[in-house]
PDB file of C-alpha atoms in Angstrom:
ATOM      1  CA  UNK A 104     -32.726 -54.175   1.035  1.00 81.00           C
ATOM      2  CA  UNK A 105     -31.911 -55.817   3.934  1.00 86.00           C
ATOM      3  CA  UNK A 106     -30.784 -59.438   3.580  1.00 93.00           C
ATOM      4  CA  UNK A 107     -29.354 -62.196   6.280  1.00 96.00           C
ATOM      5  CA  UNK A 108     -27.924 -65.120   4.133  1.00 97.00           C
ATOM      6  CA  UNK A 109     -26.641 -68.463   6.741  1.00 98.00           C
ATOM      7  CA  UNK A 110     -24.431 -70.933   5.384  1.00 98.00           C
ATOM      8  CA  UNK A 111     -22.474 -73.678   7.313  1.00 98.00           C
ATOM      9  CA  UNK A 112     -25.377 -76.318   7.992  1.00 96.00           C
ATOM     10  CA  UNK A 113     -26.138 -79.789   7.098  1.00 98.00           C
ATOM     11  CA  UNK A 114     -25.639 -83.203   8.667  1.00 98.00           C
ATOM     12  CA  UNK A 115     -23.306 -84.238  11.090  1.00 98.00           C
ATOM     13  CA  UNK A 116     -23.254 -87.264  14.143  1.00 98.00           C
ATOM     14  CA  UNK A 117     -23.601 -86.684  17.813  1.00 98.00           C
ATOM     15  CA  UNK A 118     -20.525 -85.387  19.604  1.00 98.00           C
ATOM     16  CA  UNK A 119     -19.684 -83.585  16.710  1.00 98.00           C
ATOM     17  CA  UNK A 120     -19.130 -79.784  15.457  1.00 98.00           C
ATOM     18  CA  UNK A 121     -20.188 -77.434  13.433  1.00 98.00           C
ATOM     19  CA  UNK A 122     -20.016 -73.765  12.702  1.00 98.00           C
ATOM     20  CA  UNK A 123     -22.587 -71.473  11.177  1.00 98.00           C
ATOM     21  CA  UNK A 124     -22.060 -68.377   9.124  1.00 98.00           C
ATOM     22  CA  UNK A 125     -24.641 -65.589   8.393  1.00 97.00           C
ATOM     23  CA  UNK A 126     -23.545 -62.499   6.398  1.00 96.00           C
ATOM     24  CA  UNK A 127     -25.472 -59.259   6.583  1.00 93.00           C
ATOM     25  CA  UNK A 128     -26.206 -57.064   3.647  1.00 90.00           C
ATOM     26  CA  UNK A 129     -27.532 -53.882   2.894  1.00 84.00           C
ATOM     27  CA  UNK A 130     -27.355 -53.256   6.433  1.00 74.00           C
ATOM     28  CA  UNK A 131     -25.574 -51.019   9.188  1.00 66.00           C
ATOM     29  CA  UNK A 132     -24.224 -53.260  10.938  1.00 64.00           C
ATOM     30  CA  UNK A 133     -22.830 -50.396  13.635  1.00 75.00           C
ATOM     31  CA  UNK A 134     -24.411 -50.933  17.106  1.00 85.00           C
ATOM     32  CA  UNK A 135     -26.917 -53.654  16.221  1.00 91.00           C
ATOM     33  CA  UNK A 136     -27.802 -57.057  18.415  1.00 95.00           C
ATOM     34  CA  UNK A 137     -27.580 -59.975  16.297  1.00 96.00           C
ATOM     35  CA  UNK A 138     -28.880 -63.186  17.274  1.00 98.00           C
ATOM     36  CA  UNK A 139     -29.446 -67.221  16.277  1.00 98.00           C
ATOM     37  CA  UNK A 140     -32.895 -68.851  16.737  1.00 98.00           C
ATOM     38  CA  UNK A 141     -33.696 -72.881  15.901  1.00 98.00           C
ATOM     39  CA  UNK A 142     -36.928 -74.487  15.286  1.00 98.00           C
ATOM     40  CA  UNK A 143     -37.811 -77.986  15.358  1.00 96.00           C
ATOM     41  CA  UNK A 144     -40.533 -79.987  13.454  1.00 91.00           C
ATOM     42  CA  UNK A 145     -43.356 -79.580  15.841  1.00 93.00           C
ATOM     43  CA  UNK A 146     -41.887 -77.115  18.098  1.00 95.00           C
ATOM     44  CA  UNK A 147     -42.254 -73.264  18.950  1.00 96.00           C
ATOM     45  CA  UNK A 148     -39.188 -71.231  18.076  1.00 96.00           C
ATOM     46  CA  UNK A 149     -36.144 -71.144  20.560  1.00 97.00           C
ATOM     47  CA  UNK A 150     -33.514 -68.498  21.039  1.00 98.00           C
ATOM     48  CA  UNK A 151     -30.133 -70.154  20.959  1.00 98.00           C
ATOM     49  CA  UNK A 152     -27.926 -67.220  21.539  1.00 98.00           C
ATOM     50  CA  UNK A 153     -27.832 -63.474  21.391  1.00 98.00           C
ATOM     51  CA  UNK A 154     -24.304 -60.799  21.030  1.00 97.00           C
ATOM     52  CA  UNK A 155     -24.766 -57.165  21.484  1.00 96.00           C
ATOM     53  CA  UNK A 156     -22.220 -54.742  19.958  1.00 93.00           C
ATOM     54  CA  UNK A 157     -19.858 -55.139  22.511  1.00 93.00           C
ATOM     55  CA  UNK A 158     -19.829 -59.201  22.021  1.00 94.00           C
ATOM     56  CA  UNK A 159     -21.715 -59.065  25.356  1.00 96.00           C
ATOM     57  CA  UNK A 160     -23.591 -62.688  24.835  1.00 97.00           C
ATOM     58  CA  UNK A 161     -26.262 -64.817  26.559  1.00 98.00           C
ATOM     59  CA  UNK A 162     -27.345 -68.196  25.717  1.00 98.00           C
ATOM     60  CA  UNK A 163     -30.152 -70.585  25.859  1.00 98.00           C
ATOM     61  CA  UNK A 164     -29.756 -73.262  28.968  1.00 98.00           C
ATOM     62  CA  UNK A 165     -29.750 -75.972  26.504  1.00 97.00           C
ATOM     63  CA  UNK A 166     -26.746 -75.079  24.741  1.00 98.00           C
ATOM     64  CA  UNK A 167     -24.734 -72.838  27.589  1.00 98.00           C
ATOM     65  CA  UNK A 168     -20.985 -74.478  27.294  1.00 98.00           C
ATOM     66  CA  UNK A 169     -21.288 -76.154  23.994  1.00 98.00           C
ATOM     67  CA  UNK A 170     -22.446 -73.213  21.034  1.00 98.00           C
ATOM     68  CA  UNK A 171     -20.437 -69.433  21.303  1.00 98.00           C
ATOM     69  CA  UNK A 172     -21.933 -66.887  18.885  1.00 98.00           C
ATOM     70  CA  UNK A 173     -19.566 -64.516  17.907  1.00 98.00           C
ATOM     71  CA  UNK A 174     -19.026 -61.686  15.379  1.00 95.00           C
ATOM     72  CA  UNK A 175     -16.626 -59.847  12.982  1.00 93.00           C
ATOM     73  CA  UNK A 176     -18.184 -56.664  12.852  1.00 86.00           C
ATOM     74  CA  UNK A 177     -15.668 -55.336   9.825  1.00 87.00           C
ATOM     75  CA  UNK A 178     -17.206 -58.070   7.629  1.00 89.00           C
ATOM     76  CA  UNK A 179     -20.557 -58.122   8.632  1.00 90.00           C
ATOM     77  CA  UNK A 180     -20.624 -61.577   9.929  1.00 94.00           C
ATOM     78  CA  UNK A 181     -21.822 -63.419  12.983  1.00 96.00           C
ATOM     79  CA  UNK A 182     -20.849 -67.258  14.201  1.00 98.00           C
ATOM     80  CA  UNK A 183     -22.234 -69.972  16.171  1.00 98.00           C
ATOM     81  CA  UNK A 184     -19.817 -72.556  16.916  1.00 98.00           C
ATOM     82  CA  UNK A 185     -21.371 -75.934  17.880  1.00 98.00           C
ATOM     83  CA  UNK A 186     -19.811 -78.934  19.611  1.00 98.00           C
ATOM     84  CA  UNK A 187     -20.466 -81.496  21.286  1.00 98.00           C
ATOM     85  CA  UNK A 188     -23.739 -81.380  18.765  1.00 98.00           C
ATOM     86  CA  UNK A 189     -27.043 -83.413  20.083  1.00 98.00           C
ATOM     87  CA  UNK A 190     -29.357 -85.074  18.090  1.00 97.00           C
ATOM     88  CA  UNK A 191     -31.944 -82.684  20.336  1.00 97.00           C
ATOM     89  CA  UNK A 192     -29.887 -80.111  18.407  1.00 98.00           C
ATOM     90  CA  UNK A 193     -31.577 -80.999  14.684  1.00 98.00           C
ATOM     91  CA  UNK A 194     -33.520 -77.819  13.500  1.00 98.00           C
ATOM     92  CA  UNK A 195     -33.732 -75.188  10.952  1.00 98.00           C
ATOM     93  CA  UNK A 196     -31.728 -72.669  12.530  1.00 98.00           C
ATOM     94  CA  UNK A 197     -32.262 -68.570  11.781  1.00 98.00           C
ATOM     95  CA  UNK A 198     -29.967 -65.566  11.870  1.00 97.00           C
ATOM     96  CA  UNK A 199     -31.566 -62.529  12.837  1.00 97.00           C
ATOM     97  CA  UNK A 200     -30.847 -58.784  13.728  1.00 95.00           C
ATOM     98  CA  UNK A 201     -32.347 -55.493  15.369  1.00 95.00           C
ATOM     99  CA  UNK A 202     -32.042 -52.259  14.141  1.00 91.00           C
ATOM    100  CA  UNK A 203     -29.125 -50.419  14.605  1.00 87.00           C
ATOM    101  CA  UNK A 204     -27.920 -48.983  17.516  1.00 89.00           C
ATOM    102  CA  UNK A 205     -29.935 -51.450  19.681  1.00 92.00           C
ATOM    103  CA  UNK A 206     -28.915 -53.469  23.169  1.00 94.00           C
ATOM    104  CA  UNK A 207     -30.840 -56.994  22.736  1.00 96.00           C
ATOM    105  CA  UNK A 208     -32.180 -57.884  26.643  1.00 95.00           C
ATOM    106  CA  UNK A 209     -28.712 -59.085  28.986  1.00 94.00           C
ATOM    107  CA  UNK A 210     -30.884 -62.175  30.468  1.00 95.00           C
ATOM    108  CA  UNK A 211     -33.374 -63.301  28.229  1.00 96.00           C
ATOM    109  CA  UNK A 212     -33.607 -64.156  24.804  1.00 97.00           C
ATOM    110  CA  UNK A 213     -36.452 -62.054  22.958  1.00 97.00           C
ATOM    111  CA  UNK A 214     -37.429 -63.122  19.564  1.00 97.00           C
ATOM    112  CA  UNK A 215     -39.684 -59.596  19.473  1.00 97.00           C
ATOM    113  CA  UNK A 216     -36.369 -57.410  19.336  1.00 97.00           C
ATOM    114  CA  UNK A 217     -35.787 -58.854  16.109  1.00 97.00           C
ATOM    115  CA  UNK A 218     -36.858 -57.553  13.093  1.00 95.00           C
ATOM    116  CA  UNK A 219     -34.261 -59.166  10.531  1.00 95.00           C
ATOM    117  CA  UNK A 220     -34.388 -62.558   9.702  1.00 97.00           C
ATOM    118  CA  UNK A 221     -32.139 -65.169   7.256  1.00 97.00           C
ATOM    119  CA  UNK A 222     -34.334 -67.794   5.160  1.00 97.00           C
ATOM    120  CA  UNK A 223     -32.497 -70.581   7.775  1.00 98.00           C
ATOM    121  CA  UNK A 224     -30.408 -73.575   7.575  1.00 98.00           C
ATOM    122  CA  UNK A 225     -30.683 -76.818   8.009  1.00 98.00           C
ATOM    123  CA  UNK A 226     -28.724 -78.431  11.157  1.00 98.00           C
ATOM    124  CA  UNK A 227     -29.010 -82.582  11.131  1.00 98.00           C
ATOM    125  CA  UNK A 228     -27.463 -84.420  14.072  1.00 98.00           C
ATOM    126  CA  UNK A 229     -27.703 -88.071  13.779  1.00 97.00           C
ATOM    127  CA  UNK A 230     -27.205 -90.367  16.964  1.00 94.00           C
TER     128      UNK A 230
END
């Protein structure tokens, strides 16, 4: 069984950091697109960031220069690093992963090549 578990959130002020975890298990890893999503109260679901195998990445406009996704394949892990955090940054945000062997989109962020997903984690970011 197939499980995405996040860990790394809670509160934090603006112009802070913060880095998320989310370890995969009971997965093959090998060749798979992994990805971070964030939802808001109120708000549709946003792609944040995506990394294919080859820690090719693309990122949302609203967080380009501040979050880096990254990933240590050997221990099934992937990252988002977050600075310079926003208080337009507070959401639940999701770890999620394609099947193996899969190359996520190289411009745009699509939540429909996704068919893993982590319970989420609470990011605050108080002004």
């Amino acid at each position: 069984q197939v499980q995405l578990v996040e860990s790394g959130g809670g509160s934090v002020q603006s112009g802070g950091s913060m880095r998320l975890s989310c370890v995969a298990s009971g997965y093959t890893y090998r060749g798979a697109c992994m990805g971070w999503f964030r939802q808001a109260p109120g708000n549709e679901r946003e792609g944040v960031a995506t990394i294919n195998s080859n820690d090719y990445d693309i990122y949302a406009e609203s967080v380009k220069g501040r979050f880096t996704i990254s990933q240590d394949s050997a221990k099934n892990t992937l990252y988002l690093q977050m600075n310079s955090l926003k208080p337009e940054d507070t959401a639940m945000y999701y770890c999620a992963a394609t099947r193996a062997s899969w190359w996520c989109h190289m411009t745009e962020i699509r939540a429909d090549e996704f068919i893993y997903w982590g319970q989420g984690i609470q990011v605050t970011v108080s002004s």
